[in-house]
Structure formats: structure tokens, C-alpha cells
Amino acid sequence: MTLTLRYMRMEDVPQVITIDRLSFDPPWSARSYAYEVTESSYSHMVVLEQSREDKPARGLRRLVKNLNPQPPGENVIVAYGGLWHIADEAHISTIATHPDSRGRGYGEIVLAGMVRRALLLKASYIVLEVRVSNVAAQSLYAKYEFHTVDVKPRYYHNNGEDAYDMRLDLTDPERQARIHQRFAELQSKSPFVDLYSAAPPPRGQN
Ligand SMILES: CC(C)(COP(=O)(O)OP(=O)(O)OC[C@H]1O[C@@H](n2cnc3c(N)ncnc32)[C@H](O)[C@@H]1OP(=O)(O)O)[C@@H](O)C(=O)NCCC(=O)NCCS
């Protein structure tokens, strides 16, 4: 099994909206993802993809595989995220892991990738909003040194819940070094191929 962190593509959108619908109320539409992936000049959408079959099947595995051929597209999106970059601000617009794959470090890989991407895009800071009840996400953000700077009252329309406004300053050289170091440590702890954090954007994004 190989994990690959890479820019989101149009063909990923059906899997991404499945995860989105299982994770958010209200979810984003397929059209919103299509816009982010194909048109927005500020958007750096990311997926973490798991490829199920690395080596050609041999022996008994090959026989079983031939008896039960899998449909094309064996790669599965396990987590995804959205980063906007405008001038010196970066904004984490979304992040989710498929409910069946939570607690395995995938959300952390996506977040670490977006933080490193923002740094390499020369953003000065990253902001995001999170529900006050969303302890799991807050804990993930705190691990990456985000801190709460404000509360946005009744920010979420579906239930009137408040949001914490969280922020990570990227200008401190020591923090910048920690971000790169943490990313390298994560990559050696849970190996993944990184085609995102330092890659040239696929279109003319800022
Ligand atoms: C938040 C979310 C993306 C985390 O993804 P994940 O893949 O399960 O997280 P990971 O396994 O990578 O965990 C990384 C860190 O997140 C935090 N975390 C994850 N699940 C947690 C939980 N159930 N309780 C508390 N902290 C949790 C921990 O800090 C954890 O680090 P640790 O393993 O060293 O304790 C996932 O819970 C999710 O998709 N939630 C629904 C969508 C959502 O709320 N997105 C955030 C919008 S602001």
C-alpha cells in the first residue's frame, strides 16, 4: 500500500464529495470542488490517496485477483483538504478524513502538507474556523501550533454554533524550521509520497 499526497484533480471529486457528505453539514457541492480544482487562482486543493495494489499479484493472489477482478481506479482517496492563498494570507478552507480511516494519521498528513505548502508559497500566516464542539480538529490544529484568536458567534448556519478563529503565524524562523522538521519526521514515521507540498501548482495559481 502506498500513500500519495498530491493536488486534487477533477476525477477525484466524486470520492471527495462522498467524504465531504459524511463529514460536514452542510457539505460543499460538486460544483464548488470543480471550481476550486479547475478555475480558482487561489486554491491549492489536496488529496491523500491510497493505492491498494503496488506489486503485480503472483501465485495464489494472482489467481484470486483474476477470479475477482477489481474495477479500474483501485486508488482510494482517504483524506483531503483545501488551502487558499491570497497575498500573504493562507486559509484552510476544509479538511476531512473518510470516517472509516480516521485515527490513522491521515488528517495530520494532509494538514502538515497544507502548512508546508503555505510556507513555501510565502504566506505570512494561516487562518481557519472550527466549530467550538469539534475537539478532534482543534487538537489536530493545536498540534501544529495554531491558537485561538477570536470567537465568531453563530458562525455555522445549520445550528447556530460559534466558531473559533484559529491562526498560525509563519514568520518566525524557528517555527518555520519546526514545520519542515515535523513534516520530515511525519514522512519517515508514516511513509508517503509527497507530490504536493513543494510541487509547482498544476495551473497558474498564486
Ligand atoms: C479532524 C479530522 C480531519 C482528523 O483526521 P484524522 O485522520 O482522524 O486525524 P489523525 O489520525 O491524523 O490524528 C491527528 C491528530 O488529530 C487529533 N485527533 C484526531 N482524532 C481525535 C479525536 N477523536 N479526539 C481528539 N483528538 C483527535 C489528535 O491531535 C491527533 O494526534 P495524535 O494522534 O498525536 O493524538 C477528522 O476527525 C475529520 O475528518 N473530521 C470531520 C471533518 C472535520 O471536522 N474537519 C475539520 C473542520 S474545521
PDB file of C-alpha atoms and ligand atoms in Angstrom:
ATOM      1  CA  MET A   1       0.000   0.000   0.000  1.00  0.00           C
ATOM      2  CA  THR A   2       1.349   3.413  -0.969  1.00  0.00           C
ATOM      3  CA  LEU A   3       0.109   6.776   0.278  1.00  0.00           C
ATOM      4  CA  THR A   4       0.467   9.759  -2.027  1.00  0.00           C
ATOM      5  CA  LEU A   5      -0.180  13.393  -1.150  1.00  0.00           C
ATOM      6  CA  ARG A   6      -0.988  15.290  -4.339  1.00  0.00           C
ATOM      7  CA  TYR A   7      -3.066  18.074  -5.854  1.00  0.00           C
ATOM      8  CA  MET A   8      -6.772  17.248  -6.199  1.00  0.00           C
ATOM      9  CA  ARG A   9      -7.946  16.513  -9.748  1.00  0.00           C
ATOM     10  CA  MET A  10     -11.417  16.605 -11.320  1.00  0.00           C
ATOM     11  CA  GLU A  11     -11.643  12.806 -11.330  1.00  0.00           C
ATOM     12  CA  ASP A  12     -11.214  12.825  -7.518  1.00  0.00           C
ATOM     13  CA  VAL A  13     -14.339  14.929  -6.964  1.00  0.00           C
ATOM     14  CA  PRO A  14     -16.858  12.037  -6.684  1.00  0.00           C
ATOM     15  CA  GLN A  15     -14.791  10.390  -3.916  1.00  0.00           C
ATOM     16  CA  VAL A  16     -14.149  13.730  -2.228  1.00  0.00           C
ATOM     17  CA  ILE A  17     -17.827  14.670  -2.094  1.00  0.00           C
ATOM     18  CA  THR A  18     -18.613  11.263  -0.596  1.00  0.00           C
ATOM     19  CA  ILE A  19     -16.212  12.013   2.280  1.00  0.00           C
ATOM     20  CA  ASP A  20     -17.495  15.589   2.498  1.00  0.00           C
ATOM     21  CA  ARG A  21     -21.125  14.426   2.850  1.00  0.00           C
ATOM     22  CA  LEU A  22     -20.118  12.022   5.614  1.00  0.00           C
ATOM     23  CA  SER A  23     -18.202  14.785   7.411  1.00  0.00           C
ATOM     24  CA  PHE A  24     -19.994  18.128   7.084  1.00  0.00           C
ATOM     25  CA  ASP A  25     -23.420  19.653   7.411  1.00  0.00           C
ATOM     26  CA  PRO A  26     -23.944  21.299   5.015  1.00  0.00           C
ATOM     27  CA  PRO A  27     -21.477  19.703   2.581  1.00  0.00           C
ATOM     28  CA  TRP A  28     -19.881  21.513  -0.347  1.00  0.00           C
ATOM     29  CA  SER A  29     -21.381  20.852  -3.764  1.00  0.00           C
ATOM     30  CA  ALA A  30     -19.569  19.003  -6.544  1.00  0.00           C
ATOM     31  CA  ARG A  31     -19.657  22.279  -8.467  1.00  0.00           C
ATOM     32  CA  SER A  32     -17.745  24.057  -5.679  1.00  0.00           C
ATOM     33  CA  TYR A  33     -15.000  21.423  -5.837  1.00  0.00           C
ATOM     34  CA  ALA A  34     -14.908  21.632  -9.634  1.00  0.00           C
ATOM     35  CA  TYR A  35     -14.416  25.403  -9.366  1.00  0.00           C
ATOM     36  CA  GLU A  36     -11.649  25.046  -6.780  1.00  0.00           C
ATOM     37  CA  VAL A  37      -9.834  22.449  -8.879  1.00  0.00           C
ATOM     38  CA  THR A  38     -10.198  23.921 -12.373  1.00  0.00           C
ATOM     39  CA  GLU A  39     -10.746  27.677 -12.055  1.00  0.00           C
ATOM     40  CA  SER A  40      -9.757  29.344  -8.803  1.00  0.00           C
ATOM     41  CA  SER A  41      -6.364  31.012  -8.973  1.00  0.00           C
ATOM     42  CA  TYR A  42      -6.094  30.972  -5.166  1.00  0.00           C
ATOM     43  CA  SER A  43      -6.889  27.352  -4.492  1.00  0.00           C
ATOM     44  CA  HIS A  44      -4.451  24.565  -3.612  1.00  0.00           C
ATOM     45  CA  MET A  45      -6.705  21.552  -3.021  1.00  0.00           C
ATOM     46  CA  VAL A  46      -5.020  18.363  -1.842  1.00  0.00           C
ATOM     47  CA  VAL A  47      -5.866  14.684  -1.525  1.00  0.00           C
ATOM     48  CA  LEU A  48      -4.204  11.797   0.255  1.00  0.00           C
ATOM     49  CA  GLU A  49      -4.549   8.784  -1.992  1.00  0.00           C
ATOM     50  CA  GLN A  50      -4.030   5.175  -1.008  1.00  0.00           C
ATOM     51  CA  SER A  51      -3.084   2.796  -3.796  1.00  0.00           C
ATOM     52  CA  ARG A  52      -4.226  -0.681  -2.952  1.00  0.00           C
ATOM     53  CA  GLU A  53      -2.090  -2.687  -5.330  1.00  0.00           C
ATOM     54  CA  ASP A  54       1.607  -1.906  -5.535  1.00  0.00           C
ATOM     55  CA  LYS A  55       3.131  -5.085  -6.836  1.00  0.00           C
ATOM     56  CA  PRO A  56       1.852  -7.310  -9.616  1.00  0.00           C
ATOM     57  CA  ALA A  57      -0.088 -10.146  -8.000  1.00  0.00           C
ATOM     58  CA  ARG A  58       1.630 -13.510  -8.119  1.00  0.00           C
ATOM     59  CA  GLY A  59       0.698 -17.103  -7.382  1.00  0.00           C
ATOM     60  CA  LEU A  60      -2.488 -17.556  -5.379  1.00  0.00           C
ATOM     61  CA  ARG A  61      -3.074 -13.782  -5.136  1.00  0.00           C
ATOM     62  CA  ARG A  62      -2.970 -13.533  -8.916  1.00  0.00           C
ATOM     63  CA  LEU A  63      -5.481 -16.374  -9.231  1.00  0.00           C
ATOM     64  CA  VAL A  64      -7.826 -14.747  -6.691  1.00  0.00           C
ATOM     65  CA  LYS A  65      -7.426 -11.379  -8.411  1.00  0.00           C
ATOM     66  CA  ASN A  66      -8.295 -12.869 -11.777  1.00  0.00           C
ATOM     67  CA  LEU A  67     -11.367 -14.525 -10.302  1.00  0.00           C
ATOM     68  CA  ASN A  68     -12.453 -11.240  -8.678  1.00  0.00           C
ATOM     69  CA  PRO A  69     -11.231  -8.507 -10.991  1.00  0.00           C
ATOM     70  CA  GLN A  70     -11.410  -5.130  -9.288  1.00  0.00           C
ATOM     71  CA  PRO A  71     -12.861  -2.231 -11.208  1.00  0.00           C
ATOM     72  CA  PRO A  72     -10.430   0.271 -12.691  1.00  0.00           C
ATOM     73  CA  GLY A  73      -9.370   3.033 -10.351  1.00  0.00           C
ATOM     74  CA  GLU A  74      -8.221   0.988  -7.390  1.00  0.00           C
ATOM     75  CA  ASN A  75      -6.821   4.093  -5.769  1.00  0.00           C
ATOM     76  CA  VAL A  76      -8.850   5.409  -2.891  1.00  0.00           C
ATOM     77  CA  ILE A  77      -8.941   8.946  -1.513  1.00  0.00           C
ATOM     78  CA  VAL A  78      -8.688   8.625   2.278  1.00  0.00           C
ATOM     79  CA  ALA A  79      -8.460  12.314   3.189  1.00  0.00           C
ATOM     80  CA  TYR A  80      -8.444  15.715   1.543  1.00  0.00           C
ATOM     81  CA  GLY A  81      -8.029  19.382   2.300  1.00  0.00           C
ATOM     82  CA  GLY A  82      -8.365  22.841   0.860  1.00  0.00           C
ATOM     83  CA  LEU A  83      -5.935  25.745   1.094  1.00  0.00           C
ATOM     84  CA  TRP A  84      -6.498  29.218  -0.286  1.00  0.00           C
ATOM     85  CA  HIS A  85      -3.539  31.536  -0.746  1.00  0.00           C
ATOM     86  CA  ILE A  86      -4.155  35.227  -1.318  1.00  0.00           C
ATOM     87  CA  ALA A  87      -1.270  37.705  -0.930  1.00  0.00           C
ATOM     88  CA  ASP A  88       0.363  36.901   2.403  1.00  0.00           C
ATOM     89  CA  GLU A  89      -2.665  35.097   3.851  1.00  0.00           C
ATOM     90  CA  ALA A  90      -3.393  31.391   3.651  1.00  0.00           C
ATOM     91  CA  HIS A  91      -6.744  29.971   4.713  1.00  0.00           C
ATOM     92  CA  ILE A  92      -7.550  26.337   5.418  1.00  0.00           C
ATOM     93  CA  SER A  93     -10.988  26.064   3.836  1.00  0.00           C
ATOM     94  CA  THR A  94     -11.668  22.423   4.581  1.00  0.00           C
ATOM     95  CA  ILE A  95     -10.107  19.184   5.783  1.00  0.00           C
ATOM     96  CA  ALA A  96     -11.606  15.740   6.293  1.00  0.00           C
ATOM     97  CA  THR A  97     -10.675  12.092   6.569  1.00  0.00           C
ATOM     98  CA  HIS A  98     -13.082   9.355   5.492  1.00  0.00           C
ATOM     99  CA  PRO A  99     -14.847   8.156   8.677  1.00  0.00           C
ATOM    100  CA  ASP A 100     -13.568   4.583   8.065  1.00  0.00           C
ATOM    101  CA  SER A 101      -9.980   5.841   8.008  1.00  0.00           C
ATOM    102  CA  ARG A 102      -9.891   8.269  10.924  1.00  0.00           C
ATOM    103  CA  GLY A 103      -7.357   7.938  13.719  1.00  0.00           C
ATOM    104  CA  ARG A 104      -4.607   6.596  11.420  1.00  0.00           C
ATOM    105  CA  GLY A 105      -2.650   9.803  10.961  1.00  0.00           C
ATOM    106  CA  TYR A 106      -4.119  10.710   7.549  1.00  0.00           C
ATOM    107  CA  GLY A 107      -5.668  14.022   8.614  1.00  0.00           C
ATOM    108  CA  GLU A 108      -2.330  15.003  10.106  1.00  0.00           C
ATOM    109  CA  ILE A 109      -0.515  14.274   6.828  1.00  0.00           C
ATOM    110  CA  VAL A 110      -2.997  16.489   4.949  1.00  0.00           C
ATOM    111  CA  LEU A 111      -2.713  19.314   7.488  1.00  0.00           C
ATOM    112  CA  ALA A 112       1.089  19.105   7.624  1.00  0.00           C
ATOM    113  CA  GLY A 113       1.152  19.194   3.805  1.00  0.00           C
ATOM    114  CA  MET A 114      -1.034  22.304   3.669  1.00  0.00           C
ATOM    115  CA  VAL A 115       1.007  24.084   6.353  1.00  0.00           C
ATOM    116  CA  ARG A 116       4.239  23.350   4.490  1.00  0.00           C
ATOM    117  CA  ARG A 117       2.621  24.356   1.180  1.00  0.00           C
ATOM    118  CA  ALA A 118       1.537  27.699   2.704  1.00  0.00           C
ATOM    119  CA  LEU A 119       5.042  28.304   4.000  1.00  0.00           C
ATOM    120  CA  LEU A 120       6.608  27.552   0.614  1.00  0.00           C
ATOM    121  CA  LEU A 121       4.054  29.862  -1.047  1.00  0.00           C
ATOM    122  CA  LYS A 122       5.464  32.530   1.274  1.00  0.00           C
ATOM    123  CA  ALA A 123       2.261  33.108   3.223  1.00  0.00           C
ATOM    124  CA  SER A 124       2.856  35.013   6.465  1.00  0.00           C
ATOM    125  CA  TYR A 125       0.070  33.297   8.384  1.00  0.00           C
ATOM    126  CA  ILE A 126      -2.700  30.715   8.095  1.00  0.00           C
ATOM    127  CA  VAL A 127      -6.237  31.152   9.420  1.00  0.00           C
ATOM    128  CA  LEU A 128      -9.156  28.760   9.780  1.00  0.00           C
ATOM    129  CA  GLU A 129     -12.511  28.416  11.509  1.00  0.00           C
ATOM    130  CA  VAL A 130     -13.539  25.410  13.564  1.00  0.00           C
ATOM    131  CA  ARG A 131     -16.710  24.564  15.481  1.00  0.00           C
ATOM    132  CA  VAL A 132     -16.317  25.085  19.221  1.00  0.00           C
ATOM    133  CA  SER A 133     -17.567  21.490  19.686  1.00  0.00           C
ATOM    134  CA  ASN A 134     -15.015  19.985  17.272  1.00  0.00           C
ATOM    135  CA  VAL A 135     -12.444  18.805  19.775  1.00  0.00           C
ATOM    136  CA  ALA A 136     -10.704  16.380  17.376  1.00  0.00           C
ATOM    137  CA  ALA A 137      -9.972  19.067  14.786  1.00  0.00           C
ATOM    138  CA  GLN A 138      -8.929  21.599  17.463  1.00  0.00           C
ATOM    139  CA  SER A 139      -6.495  19.062  18.885  1.00  0.00           C
ATOM    140  CA  LEU A 140      -5.013  18.467  15.421  1.00  0.00           C
ATOM    141  CA  TYR A 141      -4.606  22.218  14.843  1.00  0.00           C
ATOM    142  CA  ALA A 142      -3.067  22.738  18.289  1.00  0.00           C
ATOM    143  CA  LYS A 143      -0.509  20.025  17.492  1.00  0.00           C
ATOM    144  CA  TYR A 144       0.570  22.251  14.596  1.00  0.00           C
ATOM    145  CA  GLU A 145       0.756  25.335  16.838  1.00  0.00           C
ATOM    146  CA  PHE A 146      -2.464  27.024  15.726  1.00  0.00           C
ATOM    147  CA  HIS A 147      -4.002  29.065  18.506  1.00  0.00           C
ATOM    148  CA  THR A 148      -7.431  30.593  19.026  1.00  0.00           C
ATOM    149  CA  VAL A 149      -7.511  34.338  18.363  1.00  0.00           C
ATOM    150  CA  ASP A 150     -11.253  35.030  18.359  1.00  0.00           C
ATOM    151  CA  VAL A 151     -14.745  33.559  18.548  1.00  0.00           C
ATOM    152  CA  LYS A 152     -17.195  34.110  15.690  1.00  0.00           C
ATOM    153  CA  PRO A 153     -20.676  33.956  17.243  1.00  0.00           C
ATOM    154  CA  ARG A 154     -23.288  31.790  15.453  1.00  0.00           C
ATOM    155  CA  TYR A 155     -20.912  31.279  12.534  1.00  0.00           C
ATOM    156  CA  TYR A 156     -22.472  27.955  11.448  1.00  0.00           C
ATOM    157  CA  HIS A 157     -25.911  28.422   9.927  1.00  0.00           C
ATOM    158  CA  ASN A 158     -27.197  24.873  10.342  1.00  0.00           C
ATOM    159  CA  ASN A 159     -27.275  25.020  14.167  1.00  0.00           C
ATOM    160  CA  GLY A 160     -26.076  28.495  15.105  1.00  0.00           C
ATOM    161  CA  GLU A 161     -22.865  27.153  16.643  1.00  0.00           C
ATOM    162  CA  ASP A 162     -19.949  29.503  17.332  1.00  0.00           C
ATOM    163  CA  ALA A 163     -16.601  29.135  15.559  1.00  0.00           C
ATOM    164  CA  TYR A 164     -13.129  29.521  16.969  1.00  0.00           C
ATOM    165  CA  ASP A 165     -10.972  31.622  14.710  1.00  0.00           C
ATOM    166  CA  MET A 166      -7.555  29.952  14.760  1.00  0.00           C
ATOM    167  CA  ARG A 167      -4.289  31.284  13.433  1.00  0.00           C
ATOM    168  CA  LEU A 168      -0.746  30.124  12.808  1.00  0.00           C
ATOM    169  CA  ASP A 169       1.942  32.732  12.274  1.00  0.00           C
ATOM    170  CA  LEU A 170       4.555  31.596   9.746  1.00  0.00           C
ATOM    171  CA  THR A 171       7.108  34.399  10.010  1.00  0.00           C
ATOM    172  CA  ASP A 172       9.134  33.063  12.934  1.00  0.00           C
ATOM    173  CA  PRO A 173      12.240  31.319  11.501  1.00  0.00           C
ATOM    174  CA  GLU A 174      12.327  28.835  14.388  1.00  0.00           C
ATOM    175  CA  ARG A 175       8.728  27.861  13.730  1.00  0.00           C
ATOM    176  CA  GLN A 176       9.477  27.569  10.007  1.00  0.00           C
ATOM    177  CA  ALA A 177      12.288  25.156  10.822  1.00  0.00           C
ATOM    178  CA  ARG A 178       9.963  23.165  13.115  1.00  0.00           C
ATOM    179  CA  ILE A 179       7.349  22.929  10.335  1.00  0.00           C
ATOM    180  CA  HIS A 180       9.886  21.451   7.897  1.00  0.00           C
ATOM    181  CA  GLN A 181      11.330  19.175  10.575  1.00  0.00           C
ATOM    182  CA  ARG A 182       7.909  17.930  11.683  1.00  0.00           C
ATOM    183  CA  PHE A 183       6.968  17.235   8.067  1.00  0.00           C
ATOM    184  CA  ALA A 184      10.152  15.210   7.526  1.00  0.00           C
ATOM    185  CA  GLU A 185       9.554  13.263  10.759  1.00  0.00           C
ATOM    186  CA  LEU A 186       5.975  12.531   9.750  1.00  0.00           C
ATOM    187  CA  GLN A 187       7.145  11.289   6.367  1.00  0.00           C
ATOM    188  CA  SER A 188       9.604   8.892   7.936  1.00  0.00           C
ATOM    189  CA  LYS A 189       7.087   7.712  10.566  1.00  0.00           C
ATOM    190  CA  SER A 190       4.213   7.061   8.108  1.00  0.00           C
ATOM    191  CA  PRO A 191       5.854   6.979   4.690  1.00  0.00           C
ATOM    192  CA  PHE A 192       4.023   8.834   1.958  1.00  0.00           C
ATOM    193  CA  VAL A 193       4.994  10.216  -1.421  1.00  0.00           C
ATOM    194  CA  ASP A 194       4.757  13.999  -1.384  1.00  0.00           C
ATOM    195  CA  LEU A 195       3.756  15.434  -4.765  1.00  0.00           C
ATOM    196  CA  TYR A 196       2.025  18.419  -3.156  1.00  0.00           C
ATOM    197  CA  SER A 197       3.788  20.480  -0.549  1.00  0.00           C
ATOM    198  CA  ALA A 198       6.710  21.667  -2.682  1.00  0.00           C
ATOM    199  CA  ALA A 199       5.340  20.911  -6.153  1.00  0.00           C
ATOM    200  CA  PRO A 200       4.687  23.562  -8.784  1.00  0.00           C
ATOM    201  CA  PRO A 201       0.940  24.300  -8.810  1.00  0.00           C
ATOM    202  CA  PRO A 202      -0.744  22.454 -11.702  1.00  0.00           C
ATOM    203  CA  ARG A 203      -2.326  25.680 -13.066  1.00  0.00           C
ATOM    204  CA  GLY A 204      -1.486  29.347 -12.713  1.00  0.00           C
ATOM    205  CA  GLN A 205      -2.341  29.589  -9.027  1.00  0.00           C
ATOM    206  CA  ASN A 206      -0.949  32.349  -6.849  1.00  0.00           C
TER     207      ASN A 206
HETATM  208  C1  LIG B   1     -10.422  16.320  12.160  1.00  0.00           C
HETATM  209  C2  LIG B   1     -10.076  15.123  11.272  1.00  0.00           C
HETATM  210  C3  LIG B   1      -9.719  15.640   9.864  1.00  0.00           C
HETATM  211  C4  LIG B   1      -8.857  14.398  11.861  1.00  0.00           C
HETATM  212  O1  LIG B   1      -8.464  13.401  10.928  1.00  0.00           O
HETATM  213  P1  LIG B   1      -7.828  12.006  11.373  1.00  0.00           P
HETATM  214  O2  LIG B   1      -7.253  11.405  10.133  1.00  0.00           O
HETATM  215  O3  LIG B   1      -8.806  11.192  12.114  1.00  0.00           O
HETATM  216  O4  LIG B   1      -6.696  12.514  12.372  1.00  0.00           O
HETATM  217  P2  LIG B   1      -5.273  11.820  12.663  1.00  0.00           P
HETATM  218  O5  LIG B   1      -5.446  10.362  12.853  1.00  0.00           O
HETATM  219  O6  LIG B   1      -4.306  12.284  11.641  1.00  0.00           O
HETATM  220  O7  LIG B   1      -4.913  12.488  14.070  1.00  0.00           O
HETATM  221  C5  LIG B   1      -4.048  13.604  14.149  1.00  0.00           C
HETATM  222  C6  LIG B   1      -4.334  14.373  15.417  1.00  0.00           C
HETATM  223  O8  LIG B   1      -5.677  14.863  15.415  1.00  0.00           O
HETATM  224  C7  LIG B   1      -6.197  14.861  16.742  1.00  0.00           C
HETATM  225  N1  LIG B   1      -7.313  13.927  16.810  1.00  0.00           N
HETATM  226  C8  LIG B   1      -7.756  13.098  15.829  1.00  0.00           C
HETATM  227  N2  LIG B   1      -8.862  12.432  16.245  1.00  0.00           N
HETATM  228  C9  LIG B   1      -9.107  12.854  17.501  1.00  0.00           C
HETATM  229  C10 LIG B   1     -10.128  12.556  18.442  1.00  0.00           C
HETATM  230  N3  LIG B   1     -11.103  11.678  18.168  1.00  0.00           N
HETATM  231  N4  LIG B   1     -10.103  13.199  19.639  1.00  0.00           N
HETATM  232  C11 LIG B   1      -9.150  14.100  19.920  1.00  0.00           C
HETATM  233  N5  LIG B   1      -8.145  14.422  19.056  1.00  0.00           N
HETATM  234  C12 LIG B   1      -8.133  13.817  17.869  1.00  0.00           C
HETATM  235  C13 LIG B   1      -5.056  14.418  17.633  1.00  0.00           C
HETATM  236  O9  LIG B   1      -4.322  15.569  17.999  1.00  0.00           O
HETATM  237  C14 LIG B   1      -4.226  13.581  16.684  1.00  0.00           C
HETATM  238  O10 LIG B   1      -2.876  13.499  17.061  1.00  0.00           O
HETATM  239  P3  LIG B   1      -2.375  12.252  17.993  1.00  0.00           P
HETATM  240  O11 LIG B   1      -2.652  11.027  17.193  1.00  0.00           O
HETATM  241  O12 LIG B   1      -0.929  12.528  18.177  1.00  0.00           O
HETATM  242  O13 LIG B   1      -3.206  12.325  19.237  1.00  0.00           O
HETATM  243  C15 LIG B   1     -11.257  14.095  11.220  1.00  0.00           C
HETATM  244  O14 LIG B   1     -11.702  13.860  12.540  1.00  0.00           O
HETATM  245  C16 LIG B   1     -12.445  14.539  10.366  1.00  0.00           C
HETATM  246  O15 LIG B   1     -12.460  14.312   9.145  1.00  0.00           O
HETATM  247  N6  LIG B   1     -13.457  15.151  10.999  1.00  0.00           N
HETATM  248  C17 LIG B   1     -14.666  15.586  10.260  1.00  0.00           C
HETATM  249  C18 LIG B   1     -14.377  16.801   9.417  1.00  0.00           C
HETATM  250  C19 LIG B   1     -13.909  17.962  10.279  1.00  0.00           C
HETATM  251  O16 LIG B   1     -14.406  18.186  11.365  1.00  0.00           O
HETATM  252  N7  LIG B   1     -12.922  18.719   9.746  1.00  0.00           N
HETATM  253  C20 LIG B   1     -12.401  19.895  10.419  1.00  0.00           C
HETATM  254  C21 LIG B   1     -13.180  21.098  10.008  1.00  0.00           C
HETATM  255  S1  LIG B   1     -12.621  22.562  10.840  1.00  0.00           S
END
